[in-house]
XYZ file of C-alpha atoms in Angstrom:
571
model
C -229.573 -11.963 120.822
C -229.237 -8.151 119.717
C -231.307 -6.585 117.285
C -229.658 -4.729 114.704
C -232.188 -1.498 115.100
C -232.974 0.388 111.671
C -231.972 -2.179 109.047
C -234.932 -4.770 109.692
C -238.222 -3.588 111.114
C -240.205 -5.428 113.926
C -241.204 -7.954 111.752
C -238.572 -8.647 110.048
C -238.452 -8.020 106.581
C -235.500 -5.741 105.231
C -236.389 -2.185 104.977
C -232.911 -0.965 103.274
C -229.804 0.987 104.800
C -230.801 3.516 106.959
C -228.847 6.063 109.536
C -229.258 4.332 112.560
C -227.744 1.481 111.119
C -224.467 2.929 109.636
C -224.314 3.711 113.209
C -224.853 0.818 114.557
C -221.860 -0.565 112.280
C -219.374 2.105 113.043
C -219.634 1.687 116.855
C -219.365 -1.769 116.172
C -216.386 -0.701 113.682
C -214.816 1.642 116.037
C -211.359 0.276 116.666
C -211.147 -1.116 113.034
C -211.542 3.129 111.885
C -209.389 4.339 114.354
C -206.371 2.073 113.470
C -206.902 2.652 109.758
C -207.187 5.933 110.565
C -203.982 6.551 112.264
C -202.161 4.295 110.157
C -202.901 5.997 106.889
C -202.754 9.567 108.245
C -199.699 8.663 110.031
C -197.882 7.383 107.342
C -198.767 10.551 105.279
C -197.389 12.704 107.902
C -194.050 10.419 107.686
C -193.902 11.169 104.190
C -194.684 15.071 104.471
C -192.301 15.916 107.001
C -189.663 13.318 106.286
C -189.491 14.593 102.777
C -186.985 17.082 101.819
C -188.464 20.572 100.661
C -188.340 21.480 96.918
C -187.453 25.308 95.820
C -189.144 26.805 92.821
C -187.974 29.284 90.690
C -188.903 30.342 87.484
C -187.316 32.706 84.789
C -189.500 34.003 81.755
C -188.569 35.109 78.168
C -189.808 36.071 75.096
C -189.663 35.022 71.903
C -190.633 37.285 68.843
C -190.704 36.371 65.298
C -187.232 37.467 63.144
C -187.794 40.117 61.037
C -186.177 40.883 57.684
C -184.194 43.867 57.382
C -185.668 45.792 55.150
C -184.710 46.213 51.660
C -183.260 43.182 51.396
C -184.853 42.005 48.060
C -183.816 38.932 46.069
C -180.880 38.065 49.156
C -183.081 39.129 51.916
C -183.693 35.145 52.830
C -179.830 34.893 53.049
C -180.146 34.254 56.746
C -182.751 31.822 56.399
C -180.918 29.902 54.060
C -177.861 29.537 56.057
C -179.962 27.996 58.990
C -183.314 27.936 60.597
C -182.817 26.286 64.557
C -183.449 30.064 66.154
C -185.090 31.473 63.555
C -187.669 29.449 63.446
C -191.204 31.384 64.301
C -192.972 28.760 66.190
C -193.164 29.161 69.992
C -193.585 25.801 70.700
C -190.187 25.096 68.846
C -188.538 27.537 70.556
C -189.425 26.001 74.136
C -188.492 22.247 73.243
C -184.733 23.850 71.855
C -184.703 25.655 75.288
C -185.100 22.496 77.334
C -183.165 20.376 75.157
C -180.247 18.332 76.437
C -177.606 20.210 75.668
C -178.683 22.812 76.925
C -179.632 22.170 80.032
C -176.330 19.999 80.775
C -174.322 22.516 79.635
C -176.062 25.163 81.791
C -175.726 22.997 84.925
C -172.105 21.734 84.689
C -171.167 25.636 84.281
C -173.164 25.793 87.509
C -171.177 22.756 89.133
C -174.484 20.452 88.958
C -173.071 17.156 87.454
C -176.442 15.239 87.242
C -177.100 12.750 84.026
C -179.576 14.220 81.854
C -182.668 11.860 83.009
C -182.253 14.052 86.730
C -182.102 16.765 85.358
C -185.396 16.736 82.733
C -187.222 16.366 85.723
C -186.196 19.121 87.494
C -185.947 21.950 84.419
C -189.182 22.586 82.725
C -190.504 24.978 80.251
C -194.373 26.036 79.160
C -195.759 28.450 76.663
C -197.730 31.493 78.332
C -201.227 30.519 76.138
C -201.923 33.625 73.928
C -198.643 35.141 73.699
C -194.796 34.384 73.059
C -193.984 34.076 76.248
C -191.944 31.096 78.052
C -191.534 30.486 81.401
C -188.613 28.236 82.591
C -189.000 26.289 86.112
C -186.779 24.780 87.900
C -187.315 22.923 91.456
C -184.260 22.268 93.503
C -183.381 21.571 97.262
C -181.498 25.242 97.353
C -183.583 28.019 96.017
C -180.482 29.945 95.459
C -179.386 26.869 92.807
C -182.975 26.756 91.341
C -182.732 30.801 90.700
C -179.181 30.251 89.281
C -180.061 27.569 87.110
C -183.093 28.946 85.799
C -181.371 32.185 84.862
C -178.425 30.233 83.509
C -180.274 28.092 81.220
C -182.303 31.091 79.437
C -178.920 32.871 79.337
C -177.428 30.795 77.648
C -179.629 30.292 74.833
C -180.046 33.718 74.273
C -176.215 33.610 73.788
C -176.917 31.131 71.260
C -178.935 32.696 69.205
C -177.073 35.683 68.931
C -174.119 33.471 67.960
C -176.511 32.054 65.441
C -177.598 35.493 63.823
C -174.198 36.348 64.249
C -172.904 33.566 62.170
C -175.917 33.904 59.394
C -175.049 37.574 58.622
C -171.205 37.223 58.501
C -171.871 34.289 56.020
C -174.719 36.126 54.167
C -172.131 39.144 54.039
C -169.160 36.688 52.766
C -171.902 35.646 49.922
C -172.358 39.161 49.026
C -169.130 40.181 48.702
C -168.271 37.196 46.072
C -171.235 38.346 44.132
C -170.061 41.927 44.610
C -166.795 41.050 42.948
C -167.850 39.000 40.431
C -170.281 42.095 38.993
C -167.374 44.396 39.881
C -165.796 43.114 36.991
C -168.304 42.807 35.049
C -168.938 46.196 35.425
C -165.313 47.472 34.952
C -165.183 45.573 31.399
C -168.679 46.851 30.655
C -166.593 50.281 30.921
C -163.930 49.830 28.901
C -166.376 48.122 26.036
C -168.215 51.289 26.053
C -165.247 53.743 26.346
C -163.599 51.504 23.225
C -166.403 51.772 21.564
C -166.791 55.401 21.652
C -163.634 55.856 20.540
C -163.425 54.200 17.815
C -166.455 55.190 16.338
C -166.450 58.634 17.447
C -169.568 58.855 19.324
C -170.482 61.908 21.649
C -174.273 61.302 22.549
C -177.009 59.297 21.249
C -180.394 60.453 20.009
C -183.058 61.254 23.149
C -185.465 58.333 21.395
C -182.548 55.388 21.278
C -181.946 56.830 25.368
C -185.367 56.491 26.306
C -185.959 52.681 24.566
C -182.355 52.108 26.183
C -183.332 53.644 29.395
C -186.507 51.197 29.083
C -184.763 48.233 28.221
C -181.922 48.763 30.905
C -184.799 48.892 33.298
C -186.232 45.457 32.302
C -183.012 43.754 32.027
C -182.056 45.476 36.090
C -185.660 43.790 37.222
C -184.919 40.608 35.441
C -181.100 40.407 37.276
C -183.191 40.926 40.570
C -185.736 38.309 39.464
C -183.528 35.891 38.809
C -181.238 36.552 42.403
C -184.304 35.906 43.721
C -185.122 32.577 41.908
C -181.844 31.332 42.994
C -181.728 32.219 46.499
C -185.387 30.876 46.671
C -184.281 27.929 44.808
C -181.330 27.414 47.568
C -183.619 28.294 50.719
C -186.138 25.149 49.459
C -183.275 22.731 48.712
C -181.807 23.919 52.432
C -185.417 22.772 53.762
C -185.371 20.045 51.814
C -182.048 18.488 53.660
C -183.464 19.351 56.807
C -186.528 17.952 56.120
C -185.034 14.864 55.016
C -183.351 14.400 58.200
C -186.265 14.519 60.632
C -187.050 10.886 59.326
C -190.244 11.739 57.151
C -191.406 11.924 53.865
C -189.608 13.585 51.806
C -191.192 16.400 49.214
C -189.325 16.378 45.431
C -190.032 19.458 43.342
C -191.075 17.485 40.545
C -193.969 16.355 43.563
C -195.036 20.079 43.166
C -194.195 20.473 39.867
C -196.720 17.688 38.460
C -199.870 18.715 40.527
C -202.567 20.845 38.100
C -203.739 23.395 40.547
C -199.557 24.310 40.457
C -199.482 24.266 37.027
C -202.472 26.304 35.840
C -201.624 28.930 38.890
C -198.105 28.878 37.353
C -199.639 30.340 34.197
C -201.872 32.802 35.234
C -199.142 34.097 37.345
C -196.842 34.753 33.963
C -199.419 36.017 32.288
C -199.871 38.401 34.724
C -196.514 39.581 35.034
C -196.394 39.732 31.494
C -199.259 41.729 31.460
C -197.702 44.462 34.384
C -194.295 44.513 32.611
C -196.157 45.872 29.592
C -198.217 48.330 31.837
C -195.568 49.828 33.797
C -193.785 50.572 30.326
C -196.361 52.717 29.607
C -197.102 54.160 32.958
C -196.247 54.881 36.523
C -196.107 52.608 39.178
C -198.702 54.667 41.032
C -201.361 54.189 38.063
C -204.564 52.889 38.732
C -203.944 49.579 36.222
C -200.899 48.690 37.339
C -202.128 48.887 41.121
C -204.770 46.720 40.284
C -202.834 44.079 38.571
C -200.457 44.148 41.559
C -203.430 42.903 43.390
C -204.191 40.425 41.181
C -200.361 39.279 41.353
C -200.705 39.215 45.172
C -203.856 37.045 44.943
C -202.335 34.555 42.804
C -199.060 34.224 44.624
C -201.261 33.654 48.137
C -203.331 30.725 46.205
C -200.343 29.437 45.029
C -198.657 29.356 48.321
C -201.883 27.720 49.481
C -201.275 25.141 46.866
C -197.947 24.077 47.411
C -198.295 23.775 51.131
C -201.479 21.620 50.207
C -198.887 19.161 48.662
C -196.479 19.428 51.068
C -198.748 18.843 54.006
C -200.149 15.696 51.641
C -196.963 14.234 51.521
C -195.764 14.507 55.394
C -197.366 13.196 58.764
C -195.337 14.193 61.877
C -196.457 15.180 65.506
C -192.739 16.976 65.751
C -193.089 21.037 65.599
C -189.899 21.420 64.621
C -190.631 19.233 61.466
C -194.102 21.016 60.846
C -192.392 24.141 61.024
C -189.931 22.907 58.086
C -192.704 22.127 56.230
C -194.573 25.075 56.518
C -191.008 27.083 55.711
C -190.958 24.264 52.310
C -194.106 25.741 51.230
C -193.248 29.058 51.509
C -190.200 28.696 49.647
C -191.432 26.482 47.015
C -194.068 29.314 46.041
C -191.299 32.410 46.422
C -189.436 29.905 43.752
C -192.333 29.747 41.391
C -193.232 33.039 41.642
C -190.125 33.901 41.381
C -189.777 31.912 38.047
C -193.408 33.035 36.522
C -192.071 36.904 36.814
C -188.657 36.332 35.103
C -190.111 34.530 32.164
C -192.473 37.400 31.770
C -189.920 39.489 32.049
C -188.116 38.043 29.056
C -191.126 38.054 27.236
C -190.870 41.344 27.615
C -187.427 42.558 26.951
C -187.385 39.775 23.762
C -190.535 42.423 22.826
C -189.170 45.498 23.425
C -185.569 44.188 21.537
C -187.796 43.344 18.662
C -189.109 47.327 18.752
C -185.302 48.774 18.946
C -184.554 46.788 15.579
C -185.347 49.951 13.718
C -182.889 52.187 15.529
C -179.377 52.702 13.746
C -176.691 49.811 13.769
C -173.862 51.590 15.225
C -176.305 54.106 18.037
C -178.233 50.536 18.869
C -174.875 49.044 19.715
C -173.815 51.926 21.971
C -176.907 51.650 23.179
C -176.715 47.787 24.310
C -173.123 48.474 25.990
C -174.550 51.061 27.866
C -177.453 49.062 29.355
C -175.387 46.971 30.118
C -173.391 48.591 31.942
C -175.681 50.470 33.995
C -177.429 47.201 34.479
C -174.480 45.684 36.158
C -173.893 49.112 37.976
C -177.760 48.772 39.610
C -177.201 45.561 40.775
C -173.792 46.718 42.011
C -175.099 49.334 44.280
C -177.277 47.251 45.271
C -175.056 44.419 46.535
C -172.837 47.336 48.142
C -176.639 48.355 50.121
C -177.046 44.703 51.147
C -173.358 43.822 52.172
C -173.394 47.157 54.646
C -176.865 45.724 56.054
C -175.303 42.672 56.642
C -172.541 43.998 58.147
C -174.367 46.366 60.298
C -176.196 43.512 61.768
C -173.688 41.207 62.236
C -171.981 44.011 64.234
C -175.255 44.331 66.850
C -175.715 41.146 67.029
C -179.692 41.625 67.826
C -181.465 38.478 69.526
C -185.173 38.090 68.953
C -185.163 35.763 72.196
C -184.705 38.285 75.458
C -184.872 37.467 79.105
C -188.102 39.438 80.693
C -188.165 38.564 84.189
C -184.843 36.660 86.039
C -185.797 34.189 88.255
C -185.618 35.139 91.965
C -184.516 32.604 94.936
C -187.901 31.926 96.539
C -188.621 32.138 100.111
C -190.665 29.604 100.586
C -190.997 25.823 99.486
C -192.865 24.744 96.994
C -193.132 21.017 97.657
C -194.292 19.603 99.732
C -197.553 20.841 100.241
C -197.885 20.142 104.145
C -201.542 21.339 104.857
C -202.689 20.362 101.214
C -201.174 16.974 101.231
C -202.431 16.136 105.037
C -205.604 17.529 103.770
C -205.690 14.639 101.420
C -204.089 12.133 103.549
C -207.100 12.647 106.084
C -209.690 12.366 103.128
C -207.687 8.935 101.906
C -207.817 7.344 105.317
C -211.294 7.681 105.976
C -212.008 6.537 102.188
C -209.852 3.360 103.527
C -211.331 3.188 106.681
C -214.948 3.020 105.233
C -214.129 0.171 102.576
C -212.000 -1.553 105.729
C -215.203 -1.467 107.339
C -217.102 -2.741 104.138
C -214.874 -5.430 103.841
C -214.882 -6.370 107.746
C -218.923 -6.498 107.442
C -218.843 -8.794 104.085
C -216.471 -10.963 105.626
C -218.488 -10.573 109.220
C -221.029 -14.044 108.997
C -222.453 -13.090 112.504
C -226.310 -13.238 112.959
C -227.223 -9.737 113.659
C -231.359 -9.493 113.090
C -234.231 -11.683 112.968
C -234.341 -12.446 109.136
C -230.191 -13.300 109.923
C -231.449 -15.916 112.256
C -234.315 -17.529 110.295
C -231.930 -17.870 107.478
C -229.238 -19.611 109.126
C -231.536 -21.723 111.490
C -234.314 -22.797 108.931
C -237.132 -22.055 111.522
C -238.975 -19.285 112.507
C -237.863 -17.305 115.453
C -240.019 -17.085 118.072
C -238.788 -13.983 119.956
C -235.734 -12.088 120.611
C -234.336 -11.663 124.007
C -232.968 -7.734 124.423
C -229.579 -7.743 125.585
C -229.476 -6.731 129.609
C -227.742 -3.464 130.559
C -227.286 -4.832 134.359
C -227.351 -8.480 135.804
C -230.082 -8.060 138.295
C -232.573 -7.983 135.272
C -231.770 -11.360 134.522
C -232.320 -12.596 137.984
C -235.403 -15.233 138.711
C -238.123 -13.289 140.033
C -237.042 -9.844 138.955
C -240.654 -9.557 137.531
C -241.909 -8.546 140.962
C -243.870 -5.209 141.760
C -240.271 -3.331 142.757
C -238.585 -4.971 139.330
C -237.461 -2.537 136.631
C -238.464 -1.922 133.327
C -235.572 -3.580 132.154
C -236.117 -7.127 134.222
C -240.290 -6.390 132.922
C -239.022 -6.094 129.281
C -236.958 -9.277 129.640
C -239.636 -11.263 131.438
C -242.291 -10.787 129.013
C -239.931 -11.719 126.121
C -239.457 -15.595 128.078
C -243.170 -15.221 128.721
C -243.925 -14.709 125.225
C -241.177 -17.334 123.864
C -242.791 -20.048 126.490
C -246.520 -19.084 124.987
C -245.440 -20.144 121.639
C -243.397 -23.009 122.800
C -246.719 -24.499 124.211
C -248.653 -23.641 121.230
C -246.084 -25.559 119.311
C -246.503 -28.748 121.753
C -249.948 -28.527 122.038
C -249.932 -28.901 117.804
C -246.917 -31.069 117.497
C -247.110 -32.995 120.963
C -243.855 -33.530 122.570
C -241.112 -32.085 121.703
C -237.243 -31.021 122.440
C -235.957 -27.727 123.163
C -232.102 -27.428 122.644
C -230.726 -24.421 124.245
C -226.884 -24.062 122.520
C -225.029 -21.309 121.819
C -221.409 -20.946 120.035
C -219.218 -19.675 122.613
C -219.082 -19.415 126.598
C -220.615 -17.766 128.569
C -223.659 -16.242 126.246
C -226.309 -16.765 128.526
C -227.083 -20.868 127.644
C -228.369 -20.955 131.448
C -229.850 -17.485 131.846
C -232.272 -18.639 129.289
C -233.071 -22.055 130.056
C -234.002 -20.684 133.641
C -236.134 -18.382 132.285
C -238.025 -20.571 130.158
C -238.520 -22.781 132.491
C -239.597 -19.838 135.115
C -242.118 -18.852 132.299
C -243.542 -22.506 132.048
C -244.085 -22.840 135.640
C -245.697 -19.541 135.886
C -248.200 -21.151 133.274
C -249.613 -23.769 135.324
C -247.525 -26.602 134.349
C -245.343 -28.951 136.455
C -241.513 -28.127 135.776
C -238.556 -29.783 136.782
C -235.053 -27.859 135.494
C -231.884 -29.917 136.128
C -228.310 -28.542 135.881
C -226.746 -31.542 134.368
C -223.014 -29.411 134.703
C -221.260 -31.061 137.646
C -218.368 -29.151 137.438
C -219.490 -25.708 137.327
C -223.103 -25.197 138.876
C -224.897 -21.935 138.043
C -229.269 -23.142 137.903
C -229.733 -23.342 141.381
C -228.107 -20.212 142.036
C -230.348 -18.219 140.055
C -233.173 -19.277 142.414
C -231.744 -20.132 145.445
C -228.562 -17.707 145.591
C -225.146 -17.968 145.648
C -223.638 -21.153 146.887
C -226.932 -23.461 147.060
C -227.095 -26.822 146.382
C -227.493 -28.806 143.504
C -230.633 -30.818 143.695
């Protein structure tokens, strides 16, 4: 029986896992790691070189936030209004409109790639550069000539659809503009005539320099309040617009009344018109440059930002959504909502103010504070004419250079090399796997393994005590009867003393128990069921005691030829 050396000590209690015994497994293991071994790694290297390289390319653009031309005033959100998909200023937005669906199928079937959509998301991806508004669009293909092509094809072609989207905001915005421009047009021109009839039938050269200057006052107040009010509508129209969307990204939907009945609103409403009110009066006295009015333009700033604040506190109570694109509408909702109110604070302070200032002109002359009104009026209407003329040539202009705020920064370039798969990093891992599998194959082999290995092994399974352990015999000749001799080896010695030492104890055991039995069995052929019953009975003789060994096996001999030689007799 063999020991198993480093797991059990000589005598034979369990000393724990040590070196010498995971070696003693994996020689016994050997075969069992090698096939795992070369199965697993072989089957990775089927995989690896079977598989059919992947191209990368990649294509990045940028994406800056629209900016409003400048000047634009009460109808400077026109654009916004009229839609929001590539205006919007959220990066993230941006990169899930550039890989949508239609784009990308679009892109590839101008390409001649007709795959379904659920190939092709697989194959066309897009990530935001962290810290900055950059995107970069990858796409793996078999060709790297078609991953280059598509790459470039698919950020082409939404940068041609967002300048066909700022196209197509300015020409509408200018198409708005120049209704409004004809509509004050004629108000204007029979502003004109109401003045030059009135003139002329009263007989009126000039007015007095005081009745100008309250006029010149008053046609000042009434040109703000026209602007005010433009830009209470078009704020009005750019929250309802967000409203619709909003409304059709499945979520809750935001009511102004929902903003309109919250407190913090409310009061913030009020201080805002009272200090509007409060600046109107001011900048009737002075300059816009004065220290006062500076100040409460400050204050009016402050106000409007915790307003803003406030509204997109509702508006954020009354929607839950993951989407970006429907965060982004809600964030646009808020920002509208307060332009609105704002918006609507200033113009009834402004009315305050012109009812106050009417109330001052009462003492002027009937006939000069008639004049007076028609020509206020009329350069009222003439202000806000000019002004629509300013706006309709901006739009104009811009619809003519049909600017993009999405550019492509870096084409993608066919690559050289493939990208997948990874040959020395995946057989890199297929190694590492198949020696993980080989060492729980071997696990598994040794739970399953019931063979008795060590001393403490055999005392379990037997019952009984073991009374010595034969070492297993590198060359026959040590097993031979009478290799003890003077010219025997260490080997035969080592082996001798062992049956010695097992017939000591088996006479001890007789001595105490009288006589007894000694079965000699084994589970399989050819393990050495004579070799030991030879020796033990060698080792009794030796002691002094009469001993008489019989080799009851008629058929196959072997007892007397470990005395007498090959071919004796069987006595």
């Amino acid at each position: 029986m063999e020991r198993d050396e480093g797991q059990y000590a000589v005598d034979g209690e369990p000393q724990g896992l040590q070196l010498s015994s995971l070696a003693a497994v994996c020689r016994r293991r050997v075969r069992l790691i090698a096939l795992v071994m070369v199965m697993v790694v072989g089957l990775v290297a089927a995989v690896v070189f079977t598989r059919q390289p992947q191209y990368e390319s990649q294509a990045r653009v940028q994406f800056t936030s629209p900016k409003s031309i400048s000047g634009m005033g009460a109808l400077g959100s026109m654009p916004s209004l009229l839609g929001i998909t590539f205006g919007s200023s959220s990066v993230e937005t941006q990169r899930l409109l550039l890989i949508g669906e239609t784009m990308v199928v679009e892109a590839a079937k101008s390409l001649g790639i007709h795959e379904p959509w659920r190939e092709l998301k697989k194959r066309v991806k897009a990530s935001v550069v962290p810290n900055s508004d950059l995107i970069d669009i990858t796409v793996f293909d078999t060709d790297p000539d078609r991953a280059a092509d598509l790459a470039n094809k698919v950020a082409n072609r939404y940068i041609d659809a967002a300048r066909e989207y700022d196209r197509q905001s300015s020409s509408e915005a200018a198409a708005y503009i120049k209704d409004e421009m004809a509509r004050v047009r004629e108000q204007l021109q029979h502003s004109r005539d109401s003045v030059r009839d009135y003139k002329r039938d009263r007989k009126i050269i000039d007015v007095e320099a005081q009745t100008r200057s309250s006029m010149d006052i008053l046609t000042r107040m009434l040109a703000d309040q026209a602007e005010t009010h433009g830009a209470l509508v078009a704020a009005q129209e750019v929250a309802d617009e967000y409203r619709r969307r909003l409304s059709e990204q499945s979520a809750t939907y935001v009511s102004a009344s929902t903003i309109g009945r919250n407190p913090v609103v409310t009061s913030l409403e009020q201080r805002l018109a009272e200090l509007e009110t409060e600046k109107a009066g001011q900048e009737a006295i002075y300059t816009a440059e004065h220290e006062s009015v500076k100040q409460l333009e400050q204050r009016i700033a402050q106000v409007k930002r915790e307003l803003e604040d406030a509204v997109r506190t509702v508006v954020e109570s009354e929607v839950t959504s993951t989407n970006p694109v429907y965060v982004d509408l809600a964030g646009k909702l808020a920002a509208a909502e307060s332009d609105r109110r704002a918006a609507r604070a200033r113009e009834a302070a402004e009315e305050a103010m012109i009812a106050k200032h009417r109330r001052s002109m009462s003492s002027l002359p009937e006939v000069e504070l008639e004049l007076a009104g028609l020509q206020q009026e009329t350069s009222a209407l003439a202000q806000v004419y000019m002004m629509l003329v300013t706006r309709y040539n901006e739009m104009k202009l811009n619809e003519t250079l049909t600017l993009s705020n999405i550019r492509l920064v870096e084409p993608a370039k066919a690559a050289q090399e493939p990208s997948r798969p990874k040959k020395v990093v995946n057989m890199t891992l297929g190694l590492i796997l198949a020696f993980l599998l080989s060492i729980m194959a071997v696990g598994a082999a040794e739970a399953l393994d019931h063979s008795v290995r060590s001393r403490a092994h055999a005392e379990s399974a037997a019952g009984a005590p073991c009374l010595g352990m034969v070492p297993r015999a590198g060359r026959p000749e040590a097993l031979a009867i009478g290799a003890d001799g003077a010219s025997a080896s260490f080997e035969a010695l080592a082996i001798s003393d062992t049956f010695h030492s097992v017939a000591a104890r088996l006479r001890a055991r007789c001595e105490s128990e009288g006589a007894m039995t000694v079965l000699v069995a084994s589970p399989a052929p050819e393990d050495g069921r004579t070799t030991v019953a030879a020796h033990l009975a060698a080792s009794i003789a030796r002691g002094g005691r009469r001993t008489l060994a019989i080799d009851g096996n008629l058929r196959r001999p072997a007892l007397a030829a470990m005395w007498l030689g090959e071919g004796a007799a069987t006595s």
